[in-house]
Short mmCIF file of C-alpha atoms in Angstrom, two decimals:
data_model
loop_
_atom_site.label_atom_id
_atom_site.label_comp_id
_atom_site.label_asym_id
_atom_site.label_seq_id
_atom_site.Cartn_x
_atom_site.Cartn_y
_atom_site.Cartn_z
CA UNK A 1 -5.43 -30.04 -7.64
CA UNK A 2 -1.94 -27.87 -7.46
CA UNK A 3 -4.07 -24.72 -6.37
CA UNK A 4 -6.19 -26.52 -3.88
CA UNK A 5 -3.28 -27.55 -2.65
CA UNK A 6 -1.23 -24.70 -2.36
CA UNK A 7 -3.80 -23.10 -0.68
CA UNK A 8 -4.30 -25.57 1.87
CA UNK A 9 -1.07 -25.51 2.64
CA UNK A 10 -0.60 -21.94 3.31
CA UNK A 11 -3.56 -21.76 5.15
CA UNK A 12 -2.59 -24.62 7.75
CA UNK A 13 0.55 -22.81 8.12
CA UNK A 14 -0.84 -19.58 9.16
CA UNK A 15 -3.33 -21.48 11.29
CA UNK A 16 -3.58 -22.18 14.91
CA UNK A 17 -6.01 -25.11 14.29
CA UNK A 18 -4.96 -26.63 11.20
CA UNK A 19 -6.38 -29.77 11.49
CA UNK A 20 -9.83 -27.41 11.08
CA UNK A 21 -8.74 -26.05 7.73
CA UNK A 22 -11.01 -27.58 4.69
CA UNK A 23 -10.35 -26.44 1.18
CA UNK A 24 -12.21 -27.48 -1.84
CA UNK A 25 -11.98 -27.23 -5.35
CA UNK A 26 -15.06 -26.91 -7.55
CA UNK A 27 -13.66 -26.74 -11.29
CA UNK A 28 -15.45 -25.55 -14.00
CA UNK A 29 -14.51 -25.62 -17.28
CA UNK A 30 -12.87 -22.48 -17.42
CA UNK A 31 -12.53 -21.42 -14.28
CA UNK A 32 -11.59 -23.24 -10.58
CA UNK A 33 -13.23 -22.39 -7.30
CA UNK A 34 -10.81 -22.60 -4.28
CA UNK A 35 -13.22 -22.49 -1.08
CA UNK A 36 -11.64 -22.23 2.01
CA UNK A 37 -12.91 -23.31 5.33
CA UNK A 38 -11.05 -22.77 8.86
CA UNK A 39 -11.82 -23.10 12.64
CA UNK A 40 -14.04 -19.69 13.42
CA UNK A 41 -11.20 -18.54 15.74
CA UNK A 42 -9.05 -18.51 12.83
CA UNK A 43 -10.75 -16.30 10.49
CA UNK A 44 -9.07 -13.39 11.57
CA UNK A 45 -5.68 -15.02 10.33
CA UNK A 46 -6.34 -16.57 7.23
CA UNK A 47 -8.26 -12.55 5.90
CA UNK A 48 -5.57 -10.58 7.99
CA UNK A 49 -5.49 -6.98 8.72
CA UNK A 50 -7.91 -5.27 6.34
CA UNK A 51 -8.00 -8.44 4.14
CA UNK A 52 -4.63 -8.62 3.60
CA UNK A 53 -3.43 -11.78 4.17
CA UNK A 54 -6.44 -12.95 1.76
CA UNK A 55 -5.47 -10.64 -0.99
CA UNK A 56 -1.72 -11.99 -0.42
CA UNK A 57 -2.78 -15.48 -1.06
CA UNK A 58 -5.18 -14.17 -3.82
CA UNK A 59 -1.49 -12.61 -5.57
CA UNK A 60 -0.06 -15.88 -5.24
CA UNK A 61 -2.96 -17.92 -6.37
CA UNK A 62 -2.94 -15.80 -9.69
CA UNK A 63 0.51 -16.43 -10.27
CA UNK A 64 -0.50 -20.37 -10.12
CA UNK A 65 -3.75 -19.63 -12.19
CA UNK A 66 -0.85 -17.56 -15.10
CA UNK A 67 1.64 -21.09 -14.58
CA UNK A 68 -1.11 -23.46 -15.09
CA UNK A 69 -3.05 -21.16 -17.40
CA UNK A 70 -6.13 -21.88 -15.67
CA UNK A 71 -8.46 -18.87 -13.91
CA UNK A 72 -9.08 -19.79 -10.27
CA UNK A 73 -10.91 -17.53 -7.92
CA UNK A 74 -10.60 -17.88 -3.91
CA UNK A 75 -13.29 -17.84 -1.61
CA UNK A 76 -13.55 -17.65 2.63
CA UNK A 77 -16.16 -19.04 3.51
CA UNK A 78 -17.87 -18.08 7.13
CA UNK B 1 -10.20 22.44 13.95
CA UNK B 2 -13.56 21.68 12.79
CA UNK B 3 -14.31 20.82 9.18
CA UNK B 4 -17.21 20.27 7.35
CA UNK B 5 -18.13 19.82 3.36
CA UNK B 6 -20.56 22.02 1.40
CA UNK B 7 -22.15 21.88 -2.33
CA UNK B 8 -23.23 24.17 -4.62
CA UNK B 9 -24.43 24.47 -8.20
CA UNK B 10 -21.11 27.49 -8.20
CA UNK B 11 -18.03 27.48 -5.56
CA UNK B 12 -19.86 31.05 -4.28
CA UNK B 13 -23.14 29.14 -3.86
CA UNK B 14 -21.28 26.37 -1.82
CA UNK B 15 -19.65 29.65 0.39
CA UNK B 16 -22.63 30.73 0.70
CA UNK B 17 -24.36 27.52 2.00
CA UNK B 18 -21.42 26.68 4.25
CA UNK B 19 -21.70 30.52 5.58
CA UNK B 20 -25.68 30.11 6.37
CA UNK B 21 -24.73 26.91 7.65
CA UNK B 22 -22.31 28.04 9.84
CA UNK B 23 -23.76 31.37 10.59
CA UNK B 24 -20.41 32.85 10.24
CA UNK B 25 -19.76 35.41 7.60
CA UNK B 26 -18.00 34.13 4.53
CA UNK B 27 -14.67 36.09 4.82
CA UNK B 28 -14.05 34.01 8.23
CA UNK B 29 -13.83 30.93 6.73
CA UNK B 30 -11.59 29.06 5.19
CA UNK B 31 -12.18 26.64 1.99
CA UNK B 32 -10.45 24.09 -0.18
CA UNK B 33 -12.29 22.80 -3.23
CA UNK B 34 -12.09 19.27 -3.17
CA UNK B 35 -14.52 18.49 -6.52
CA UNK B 36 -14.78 21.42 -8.77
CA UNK B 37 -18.61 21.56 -10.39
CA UNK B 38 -19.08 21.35 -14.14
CA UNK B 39 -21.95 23.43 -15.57
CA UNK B 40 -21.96 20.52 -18.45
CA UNK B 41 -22.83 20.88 -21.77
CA UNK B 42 -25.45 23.18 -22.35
CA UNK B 43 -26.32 22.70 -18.65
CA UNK B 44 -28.15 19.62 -19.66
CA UNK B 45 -25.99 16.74 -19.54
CA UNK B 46 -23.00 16.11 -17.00
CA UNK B 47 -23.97 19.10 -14.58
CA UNK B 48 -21.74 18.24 -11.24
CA UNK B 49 -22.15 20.18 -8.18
CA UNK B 50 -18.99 22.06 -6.54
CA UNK B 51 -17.67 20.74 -3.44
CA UNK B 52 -15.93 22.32 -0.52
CA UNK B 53 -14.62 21.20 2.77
CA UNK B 54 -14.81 24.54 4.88
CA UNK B 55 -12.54 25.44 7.70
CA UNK B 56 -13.45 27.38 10.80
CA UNK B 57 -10.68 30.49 10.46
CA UNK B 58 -9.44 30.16 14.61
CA UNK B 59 -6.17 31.84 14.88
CA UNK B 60 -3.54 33.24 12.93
CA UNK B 61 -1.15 29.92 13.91
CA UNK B 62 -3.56 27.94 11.36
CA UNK B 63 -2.22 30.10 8.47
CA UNK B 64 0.81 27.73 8.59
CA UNK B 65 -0.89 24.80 8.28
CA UNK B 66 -3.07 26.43 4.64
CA UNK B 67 -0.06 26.84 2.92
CA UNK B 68 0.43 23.54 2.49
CA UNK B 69 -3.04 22.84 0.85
CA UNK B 70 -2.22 25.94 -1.50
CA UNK B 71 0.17 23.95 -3.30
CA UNK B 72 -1.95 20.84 -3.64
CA UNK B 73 -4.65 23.41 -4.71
CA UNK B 74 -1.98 24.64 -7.41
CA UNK B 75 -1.51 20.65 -8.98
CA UNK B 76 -1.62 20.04 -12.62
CA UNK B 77 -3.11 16.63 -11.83
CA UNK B 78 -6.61 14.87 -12.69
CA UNK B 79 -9.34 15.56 -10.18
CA UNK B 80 -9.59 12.44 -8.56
CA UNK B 81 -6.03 12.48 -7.05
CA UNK B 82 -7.17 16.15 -5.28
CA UNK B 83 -10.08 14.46 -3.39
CA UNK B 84 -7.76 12.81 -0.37
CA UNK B 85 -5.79 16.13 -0.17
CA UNK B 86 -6.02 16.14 3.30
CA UNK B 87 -4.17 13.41 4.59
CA UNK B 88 -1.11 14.00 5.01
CA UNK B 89 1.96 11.90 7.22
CA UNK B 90 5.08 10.59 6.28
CA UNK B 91 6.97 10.50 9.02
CA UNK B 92 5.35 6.89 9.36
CA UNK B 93 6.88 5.60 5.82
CA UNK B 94 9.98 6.47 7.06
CA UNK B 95 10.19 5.28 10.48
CA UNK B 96 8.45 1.70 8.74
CA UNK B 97 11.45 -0.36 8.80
CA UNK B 98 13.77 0.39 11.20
CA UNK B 99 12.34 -0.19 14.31
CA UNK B 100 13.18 -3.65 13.75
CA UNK B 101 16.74 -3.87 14.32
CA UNK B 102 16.18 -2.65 17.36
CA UNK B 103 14.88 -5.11 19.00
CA UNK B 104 16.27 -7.47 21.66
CA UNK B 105 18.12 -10.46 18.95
CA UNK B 106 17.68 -13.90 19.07
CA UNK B 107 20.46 -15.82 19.77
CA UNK B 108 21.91 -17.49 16.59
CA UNK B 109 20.65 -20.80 17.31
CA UNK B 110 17.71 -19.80 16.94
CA UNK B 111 17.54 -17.86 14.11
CA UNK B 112 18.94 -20.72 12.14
CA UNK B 113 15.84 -22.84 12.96
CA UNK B 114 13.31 -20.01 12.11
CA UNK B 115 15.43 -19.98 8.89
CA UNK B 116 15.26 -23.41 7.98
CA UNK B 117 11.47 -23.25 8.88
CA UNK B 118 11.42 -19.66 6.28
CA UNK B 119 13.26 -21.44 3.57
CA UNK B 120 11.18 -24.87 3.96
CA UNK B 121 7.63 -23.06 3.85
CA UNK B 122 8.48 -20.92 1.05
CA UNK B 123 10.33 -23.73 -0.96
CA UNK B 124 6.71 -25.57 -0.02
CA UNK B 125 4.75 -22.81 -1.89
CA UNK B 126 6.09 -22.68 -4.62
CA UNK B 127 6.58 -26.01 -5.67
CA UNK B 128 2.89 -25.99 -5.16
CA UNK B 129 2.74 -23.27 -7.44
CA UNK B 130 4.43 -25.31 -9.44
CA UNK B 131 7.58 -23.87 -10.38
CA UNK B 132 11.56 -25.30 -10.24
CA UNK B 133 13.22 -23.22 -7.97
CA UNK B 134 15.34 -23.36 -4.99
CA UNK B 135 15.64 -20.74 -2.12
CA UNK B 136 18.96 -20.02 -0.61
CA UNK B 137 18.62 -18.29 2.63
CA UNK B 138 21.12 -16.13 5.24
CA UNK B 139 20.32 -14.43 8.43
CA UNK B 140 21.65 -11.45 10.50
CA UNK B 141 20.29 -10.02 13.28
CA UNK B 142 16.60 -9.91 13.64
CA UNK B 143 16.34 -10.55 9.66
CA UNK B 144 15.85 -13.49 7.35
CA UNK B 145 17.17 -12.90 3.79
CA UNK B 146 15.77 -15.48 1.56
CA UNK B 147 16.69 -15.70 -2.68
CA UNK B 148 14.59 -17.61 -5.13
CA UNK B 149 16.39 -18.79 -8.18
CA UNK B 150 15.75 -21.19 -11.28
CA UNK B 151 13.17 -20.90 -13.31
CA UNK B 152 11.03 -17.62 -12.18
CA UNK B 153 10.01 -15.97 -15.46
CA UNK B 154 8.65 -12.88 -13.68
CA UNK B 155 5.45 -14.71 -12.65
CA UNK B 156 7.13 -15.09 -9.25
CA UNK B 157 7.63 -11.14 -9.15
CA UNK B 158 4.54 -9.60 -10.53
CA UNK B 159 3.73 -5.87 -11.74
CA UNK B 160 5.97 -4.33 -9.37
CA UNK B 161 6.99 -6.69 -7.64
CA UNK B 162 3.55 -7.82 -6.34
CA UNK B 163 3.70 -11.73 -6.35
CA UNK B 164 7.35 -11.38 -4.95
CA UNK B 165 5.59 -9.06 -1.83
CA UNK B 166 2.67 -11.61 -1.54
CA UNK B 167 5.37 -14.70 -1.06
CA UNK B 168 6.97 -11.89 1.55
CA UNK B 169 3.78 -11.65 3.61
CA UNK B 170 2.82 -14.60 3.62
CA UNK B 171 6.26 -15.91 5.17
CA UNK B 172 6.34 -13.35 7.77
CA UNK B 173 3.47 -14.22 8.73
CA UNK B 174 4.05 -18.19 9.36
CA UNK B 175 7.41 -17.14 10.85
CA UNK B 176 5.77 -14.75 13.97
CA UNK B 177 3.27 -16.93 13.94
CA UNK B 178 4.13 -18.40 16.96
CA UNK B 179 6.54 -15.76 18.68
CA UNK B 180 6.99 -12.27 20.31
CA UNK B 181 10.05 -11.70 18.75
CA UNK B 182 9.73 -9.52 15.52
CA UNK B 183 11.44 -11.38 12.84
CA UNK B 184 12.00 -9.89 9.23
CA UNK B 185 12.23 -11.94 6.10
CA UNK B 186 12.63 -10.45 3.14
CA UNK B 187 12.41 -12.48 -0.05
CA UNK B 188 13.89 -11.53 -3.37
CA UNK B 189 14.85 -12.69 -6.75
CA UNK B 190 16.59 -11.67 -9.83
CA UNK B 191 18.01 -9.14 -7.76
CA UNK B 192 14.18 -7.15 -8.10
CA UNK B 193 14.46 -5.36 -4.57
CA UNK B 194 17.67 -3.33 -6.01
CA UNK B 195 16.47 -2.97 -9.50
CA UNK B 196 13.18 -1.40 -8.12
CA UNK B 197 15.62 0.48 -5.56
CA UNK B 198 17.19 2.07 -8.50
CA UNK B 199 14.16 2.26 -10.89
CA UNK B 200 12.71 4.58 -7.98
CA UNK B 201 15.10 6.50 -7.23
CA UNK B 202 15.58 7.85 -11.09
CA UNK B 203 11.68 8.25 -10.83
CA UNK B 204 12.56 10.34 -7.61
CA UNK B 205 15.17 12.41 -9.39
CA UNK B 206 12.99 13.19 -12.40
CA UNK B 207 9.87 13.99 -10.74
CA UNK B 208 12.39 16.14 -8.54
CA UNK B 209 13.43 17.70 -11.28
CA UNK B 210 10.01 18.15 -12.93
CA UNK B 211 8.59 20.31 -9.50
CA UNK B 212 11.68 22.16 -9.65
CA UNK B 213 11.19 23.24 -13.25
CA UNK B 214 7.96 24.02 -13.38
CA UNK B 215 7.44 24.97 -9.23
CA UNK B 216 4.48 23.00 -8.97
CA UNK B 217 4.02 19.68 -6.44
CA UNK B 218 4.13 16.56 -8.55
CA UNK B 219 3.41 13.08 -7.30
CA UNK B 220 3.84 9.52 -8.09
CA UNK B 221 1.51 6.75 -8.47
CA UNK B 222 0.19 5.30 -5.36
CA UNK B 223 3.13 3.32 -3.84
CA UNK B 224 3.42 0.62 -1.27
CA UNK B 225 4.72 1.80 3.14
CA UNK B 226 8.25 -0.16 1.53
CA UNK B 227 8.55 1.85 -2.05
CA UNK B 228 7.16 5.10 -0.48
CA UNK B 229 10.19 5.13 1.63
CA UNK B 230 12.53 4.47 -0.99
CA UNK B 231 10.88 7.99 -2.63
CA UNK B 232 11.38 10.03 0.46
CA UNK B 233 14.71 8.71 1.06
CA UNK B 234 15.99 9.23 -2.41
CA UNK B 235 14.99 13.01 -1.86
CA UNK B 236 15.88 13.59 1.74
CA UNK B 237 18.74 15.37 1.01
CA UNK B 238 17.64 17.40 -2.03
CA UNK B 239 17.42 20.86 -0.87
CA UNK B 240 14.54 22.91 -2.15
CA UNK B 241 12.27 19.48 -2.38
CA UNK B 242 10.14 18.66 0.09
CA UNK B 243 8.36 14.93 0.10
CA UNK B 244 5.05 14.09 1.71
CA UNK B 245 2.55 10.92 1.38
CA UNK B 246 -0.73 11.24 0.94
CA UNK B 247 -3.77 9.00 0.63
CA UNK B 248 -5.33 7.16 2.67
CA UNK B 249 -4.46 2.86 3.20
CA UNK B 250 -1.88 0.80 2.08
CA UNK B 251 -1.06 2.38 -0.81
CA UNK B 252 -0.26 6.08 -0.81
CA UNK B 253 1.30 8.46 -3.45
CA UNK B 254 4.25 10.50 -2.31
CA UNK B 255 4.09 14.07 -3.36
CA UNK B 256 7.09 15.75 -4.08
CA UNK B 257 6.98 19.41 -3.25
CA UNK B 258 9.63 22.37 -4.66
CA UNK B 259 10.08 24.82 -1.65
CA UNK B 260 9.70 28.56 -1.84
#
């Protein structure tokens, strides 16, 4: 739940529509999901300048997935 | 100036092709090899064509410009870091930062709320994470300075500082969210910014050093817009050593250069 919801919160907080933002976790034994929904408008933010702000909150989801020594993997979904 | 990329089994073949090609006669042009060929072994297995990007010979004002790719023809480095040869700026590293301070301040007042909102997200994030921690903050014109201490074990800074730069982004990003002003926040911990400061700059000096001794352009692994300045700073005032970037994205390596 801890990665779900860190990534719900950063995403509503780069948002303009965060009331649009859905994030789900699908966890597998080994390894968690983290699918991330926003408004269409707020694509653009949430992948950034060449992905950027994706791979930024890829880095910090890692660093979550070494803490709670689970693998997690991040996905945008259109 | 036109460019354009040839193969051939040999480099002549390839000057040959680009001279057809071009229908101008091969001692007018002008060629860098950007993928030597390989005849493999027994000229069975591994056989790799040569490539070569080919430059129209205009004037003699271009000369200037060729010496430069001389000395990354001259490197004592792997293939693969030849290939992007050709893009070259750094005046853009340099000029990265400070454009910032520049710009028209907030008043106080206001920087104290866009602090409180820096400190509050990025104390959010990472007790999501989870780890203990607690972020001190300051702020000075145009610039939010925030410190994460407790318990950070490195997984908050990452190989080279990654996580650390992540948690950086991210918070700039919430904080000009919603205005024009350009606000800076730069987050540290355990003192990493200055360590890396200092790692760099020794790795400046001894690569330095290195071109010096042996006259030969070495570079450094690819570096980030923020480390890459650190590089050319730490040599801007080394005579006979010239820095450049080159690459092609975010990250870039710097080439350090010994001048004739």
């Amino acid at each position: 739940m801890e990665m779900k919801n860190l990534i719900e919160y950063i995403s509503k907080a780069l948002v303009d529509k965060p009331e649009e933002v859905i994030v789900t976790e699908i966890e597998g034994e080994q390894t968690s999901v983290i699918e991330l929904k926003v408004a269409k408008e707020d694509l653009g933010k949430v992948i950034g300048k060449q992905g950027r702000t994706a791979r930024a909150m890829r880095t910090i989801l890692s660093a979550s997935s070494t803490k709670l020594k689970k693998r997690s993997v991040l996905e945008i979904i259109e | 100036m036109d460019s354009y990329e040839f193969e051939g089994k040999t480099t002549e073949e390839a000057i040959n092709n680009a001279s057809r090609e071009l229908k101008i006669s091969p001692e007018n042009l002008e060629f860098e090899i950007i993928e030597p060929g390989s005849a493999g072994i027994f000229g069975l297995v591994g056989i790799r064509k040569t490539k070569i990007r080919v430059t129209i010979k205009e004037s003699d004002d271009d000369d200037d410009n060729f010496e430069d790719y001389e000395d990354l023809e001259s490197f004592d480095s792997p293939r693969e870091e030849r290939e992007e040869a050709e893009k070259i700026d750094y005046e853009d590293d340099i000029d990265d930062e400070d454009d910032v301070d520049e710009e028209d301040s907030a008043d106080d007042e206001e920087y104290i709320s866009y602090l409180n909102i820096a400190i509050n997200a990025l104390d959010n994030i990472l007790k999501l994470i989870p780890v203990e921690t607690r972020v001190k903050g300051s702020c000075s014109k145009g610039k939010i300075s925030l410190v994460i201490e407790g318990e950070t074990s490195g997984i908050l800074i990452g190989r080279k500082g990654k996580t650390l730069d992540a948690l950086q982004y991210i918070i700039n990003k919430i904080i000009n969210k919603d205005t024009d002003k350009k606000i800076k926040v730069i987050i540290d911990s355990e003192n990493y910014r200055e360590r890396r400061i200092e790692s760099l700059t020794e790795m400046a000096i001894k690569i330095g050093n290195k071109a010096r001794k042996y006259k030969k352009p070495f570079s450094t692994s690819p570096l980030n817009p923020h480390d890459r300045r650190i590089v050319h700073l730490a040599l801007k005032n080394v005579e006979k050593l010239e820095t450049r970037s080159r690459g092609e994205g975010l990250l870039k390596r710097v080439v350090i250069i010994p001048k004739r």
